[in-house]
Amino acid sequence: MGTTLDSWTIMVPRHVWKLPWLPGKISFNCDFDPHSGCYRRYEMHTQADWAPAQVELSQQPDQEFHFQEFPDNETALVYLTHPLAGFYYRRNGKLGAYRVWHDRLDVRPAKLESAQFGLLSRMELVNEDGQQHPYSVLLQPINEFTIYLPPTAL
């Protein structure tokens, strides 16, 4: 697996640290209503050979969280949104790790209108029909996060 980025800065982590980061053109068409704290429109398109994607979401102020198999919403949100250390295979096939940190997220639930993830389809992990039925959809208007680099080669 890997990460698609829309930035010229991808070259350093990709070539120097062998991170599986790949280039793509990512565009958003969003309209956020600060009064309700919801998006009137949220669309994301990624043009990339490796992992093309399209997502369209809708959001209503009265939408509630629905987390099956978790004892409560707080536990679910810790598991689903808390920063962590991640492990990945470097572009040279060796195992690597890096950490990510961000402040506590203030996510709100949303509804998936449509999704197409080319990588999931191509790898036969989740077919297009299955992509229309995610476990959850959570939106965070904006959040700064830190990726601690350089990563560690294990």
mmCIF file of N, CA, C and O in Angstrom, residues 47-83:
data_model
loop_
_atom_site.group_PDB
_atom_site.id
_atom_site.type_symbol
_atom_site.label_atom_id
_atom_site.label_comp_id
_atom_site.label_asym_id
_atom_site.label_seq_id
_atom_site.Cartn_x
_atom_site.Cartn_y
_atom_site.Cartn_z
ATOM 1 N N GLN A 47 -6.715 12.055 -9.356
ATOM 2 C CA GLN A 47 -6.250 11.514 -10.626
ATOM 3 C C GLN A 47 -4.849 10.977 -10.394
ATOM 4 O O GLN A 47 -3.929 11.745 -10.118
ATOM 5 N N ALA A 48 -4.717 9.663 -10.481
ATOM 6 C CA ALA A 48 -3.425 9.034 -10.233
ATOM 7 C C ALA A 48 -3.432 7.654 -10.879
ATOM 8 O O ALA A 48 -4.440 6.947 -10.807
ATOM 9 N N ASP A 49 -2.322 7.292 -11.488
ATOM 10 C CA ASP A 49 -2.232 5.961 -12.080
ATOM 11 C C ASP A 49 -2.360 4.879 -11.013
ATOM 12 O O ASP A 49 -3.015 3.872 -11.211
ATOM 13 N N TRP A 50 -1.727 5.095 -9.888
ATOM 14 C CA TRP A 50 -1.667 4.077 -8.846
ATOM 15 C C TRP A 50 -2.976 3.937 -8.088
ATOM 16 O O TRP A 50 -3.438 2.826 -7.841
ATOM 17 N N ALA A 51 -3.580 5.054 -7.659
ATOM 18 C CA ALA A 51 -4.766 4.980 -6.805
ATOM 19 C C ALA A 51 -5.767 6.085 -7.136
ATOM 20 O O ALA A 51 -5.960 7.015 -6.353
ATOM 21 N N PRO A 52 -6.443 5.993 -8.296
ATOM 22 C CA PRO A 52 -7.476 6.989 -8.578
ATOM 23 C C PRO A 52 -8.637 6.831 -7.600
ATOM 24 O O PRO A 52 -8.907 5.727 -7.110
ATOM 25 N N ALA A 53 -9.290 7.945 -7.288
ATOM 26 C CA ALA A 53 -10.391 7.889 -6.316
ATOM 27 C C ALA A 53 -11.370 9.022 -6.560
ATOM 28 O O ALA A 53 -10.992 10.093 -7.053
ATOM 29 N N GLN A 54 -12.624 8.762 -6.195
ATOM 30 C CA GLN A 54 -13.668 9.779 -6.196
ATOM 31 C C GLN A 54 -14.575 9.504 -5.000
ATOM 32 O O GLN A 54 -14.960 8.367 -4.774
ATOM 33 N N VAL A 55 -14.901 10.551 -4.255
ATOM 34 C CA VAL A 55 -15.783 10.420 -3.099
ATOM 35 C C VAL A 55 -16.735 11.606 -3.079
ATOM 36 O O VAL A 55 -16.319 12.745 -3.272
ATOM 37 N N GLU A 56 -18.000 11.320 -2.837
ATOM 38 C CA GLU A 56 -18.994 12.372 -2.637
ATOM 39 C C GLU A 56 -19.744 12.048 -1.350
ATOM 40 O O GLU A 56 -20.242 10.934 -1.180
ATOM 41 N N LEU A 57 -19.803 13.044 -0.456
ATOM 42 C CA LEU A 57 -20.435 12.863 0.845
ATOM 43 C C LEU A 57 -21.515 13.913 1.063
ATOM 44 O O LEU A 57 -21.476 14.984 0.466
ATOM 45 N N SER A 58 -22.448 13.603 1.947
ATOM 46 C CA SER A 58 -23.426 14.590 2.389
ATOM 47 C C SER A 58 -23.400 14.591 3.919
ATOM 48 O O SER A 58 -22.967 13.627 4.544
ATOM 49 N N GLN A 59 -23.882 15.686 4.493
ATOM 50 C CA GLN A 59 -23.818 15.823 5.944
ATOM 51 C C GLN A 59 -24.991 16.663 6.423
ATOM 52 O O GLN A 59 -25.327 17.667 5.802
ATOM 53 N N GLN A 60 -25.572 16.243 7.534
ATOM 54 C CA GLN A 60 -26.677 16.963 8.147
ATOM 55 C C GLN A 60 -26.330 17.236 9.610
ATOM 56 O O GLN A 60 -25.696 16.397 10.264
ATOM 57 N N PRO A 61 -26.756 18.374 10.145
ATOM 58 C CA PRO A 61 -26.426 18.701 11.542
ATOM 59 C C PRO A 61 -26.935 17.683 12.559
ATOM 60 O O PRO A 61 -26.337 17.503 13.612
ATOM 61 N N ASP A 62 -28.019 16.982 12.262
ATOM 62 C CA ASP A 62 -28.602 16.064 13.231
ATOM 63 C C ASP A 62 -28.129 14.615 13.069
ATOM 64 O O ASP A 62 -28.636 13.722 13.757
ATOM 65 N N GLN A 63 -27.161 14.376 12.190
ATOM 66 C CA GLN A 63 -26.651 13.015 12.024
ATOM 67 C C GLN A 63 -25.970 12.554 13.300
ATOM 68 O O GLN A 63 -25.297 13.335 13.974
ATOM 69 N N GLU A 64 -26.148 11.272 13.627
ATOM 70 C CA GLU A 64 -25.563 10.710 14.834
ATOM 71 C C GLU A 64 -24.535 9.644 14.478
ATOM 72 O O GLU A 64 -24.590 9.038 13.418
ATOM 73 N N PHE A 65 -23.606 9.422 15.400
ATOM 74 C CA PHE A 65 -22.626 8.361 15.244
ATOM 75 C C PHE A 65 -23.314 7.007 15.380
ATOM 76 O O PHE A 65 -24.222 6.846 16.195
ATOM 77 N N HIS A 66 -22.846 6.027 14.596
ATOM 78 C CA HIS A 66 -23.318 4.643 14.710
ATOM 79 C C HIS A 66 -22.094 3.742 14.598
ATOM 80 O O HIS A 66 -21.625 3.455 13.501
ATOM 81 N N PHE A 67 -21.580 3.320 15.736
ATOM 82 C CA PHE A 67 -20.397 2.461 15.761
ATOM 83 C C PHE A 67 -20.786 1.098 16.327
ATOM 84 O O PHE A 67 -20.926 0.945 17.538
ATOM 85 N N GLN A 68 -20.949 0.126 15.463
ATOM 86 C CA GLN A 68 -21.257 -1.228 15.910
ATOM 87 C C GLN A 68 -20.012 -1.860 16.519
ATOM 88 O O GLN A 68 -18.898 -1.598 16.080
ATOM 89 N N GLU A 69 -20.237 -2.686 17.508
ATOM 90 C CA GLU A 69 -19.188 -3.486 18.150
ATOM 91 C C GLU A 69 -18.291 -2.696 19.103
ATOM 92 O O GLU A 69 -17.349 -3.254 19.649
ATOM 93 N N PHE A 70 -18.524 -1.415 19.290
ATOM 94 C CA PHE A 70 -17.784 -0.639 20.289
ATOM 95 C C PHE A 70 -18.707 -0.377 21.465
ATOM 96 O O PHE A 70 -19.915 -0.167 21.276
ATOM 97 N N PRO A 71 -18.176 -0.340 22.688
ATOM 98 C CA PRO A 71 -19.043 -0.127 23.849
ATOM 99 C C PRO A 71 -19.665 1.268 23.906
ATOM 100 O O PRO A 71 -20.737 1.446 24.480
ATOM 101 N N ASP A 72 -18.972 2.270 23.315
ATOM 102 C CA ASP A 72 -19.504 3.630 23.317
ATOM 103 C C ASP A 72 -18.788 4.443 22.233
ATOM 104 O O ASP A 72 -17.797 3.991 21.650
ATOM 105 N N ASN A 73 -19.306 5.637 21.964
ATOM 106 C CA ASN A 73 -18.731 6.485 20.918
ATOM 107 C C ASN A 73 -17.303 6.910 21.226
ATOM 108 O O ASN A 73 -16.460 6.988 20.326
ATOM 109 N N GLU A 74 -17.015 7.220 22.479
ATOM 110 C CA GLU A 74 -15.671 7.671 22.852
ATOM 111 C C GLU A 74 -14.624 6.606 22.539
ATOM 112 O O GLU A 74 -13.572 6.897 21.975
ATOM 113 N N THR A 75 -14.906 5.377 22.884
ATOM 114 C CA THR A 75 -13.978 4.277 22.590
ATOM 115 C C THR A 75 -13.784 4.134 21.086
ATOM 116 O O THR A 75 -12.659 3.981 20.605
ATOM 117 N N ALA A 76 -14.861 4.180 20.341
ATOM 118 C CA ALA A 76 -14.772 4.070 18.882
ATOM 119 C C ALA A 76 -13.913 5.182 18.297
ATOM 120 O O ALA A 76 -13.045 4.935 17.454
ATOM 121 N N LEU A 77 -14.136 6.405 18.751
ATOM 122 C CA LEU A 77 -13.382 7.536 18.199
ATOM 123 C C LEU A 77 -11.898 7.450 18.550
ATOM 124 O O LEU A 77 -11.053 7.837 17.740
ATOM 125 N N VAL A 78 -11.560 6.947 19.722
ATOM 126 C CA VAL A 78 -10.148 6.761 20.064
ATOM 127 C C VAL A 78 -9.520 5.762 19.098
ATOM 128 O O VAL A 78 -8.456 6.006 18.528
ATOM 129 N N TYR A 79 -10.172 4.625 18.883
ATOM 130 C CA TYR A 79 -9.629 3.611 17.979
ATOM 131 C C TYR A 79 -9.550 4.092 16.533
ATOM 132 O O TYR A 79 -8.602 3.771 15.816
ATOM 133 N N LEU A 80 -10.548 4.829 16.085
ATOM 134 C CA LEU A 80 -10.630 5.208 14.677
ATOM 135 C C LEU A 80 -9.864 6.476 14.317
ATOM 136 O O LEU A 80 -9.517 6.669 13.161
ATOM 137 N N THR A 81 -9.609 7.358 15.291
ATOM 138 C CA THR A 81 -9.018 8.655 14.928
ATOM 139 C C THR A 81 -7.757 9.015 15.689
ATOM 140 O O THR A 81 -7.155 10.045 15.392
ATOM 141 N N HIS A 82 -7.332 8.217 16.657
ATOM 142 C CA HIS A 82 -6.171 8.581 17.458
ATOM 143 C C HIS A 82 -4.875 8.371 16.678
ATOM 144 O O HIS A 82 -4.736 7.390 15.959
ATOM 145 N N PRO A 83 -3.924 9.290 16.798
ATOM 146 C CA PRO A 83 -2.639 9.134 16.102
ATOM 147 C C PRO A 83 -1.909 7.870 16.563
ATOM 148 O O PRO A 83 -2.122 7.391 17.671
#
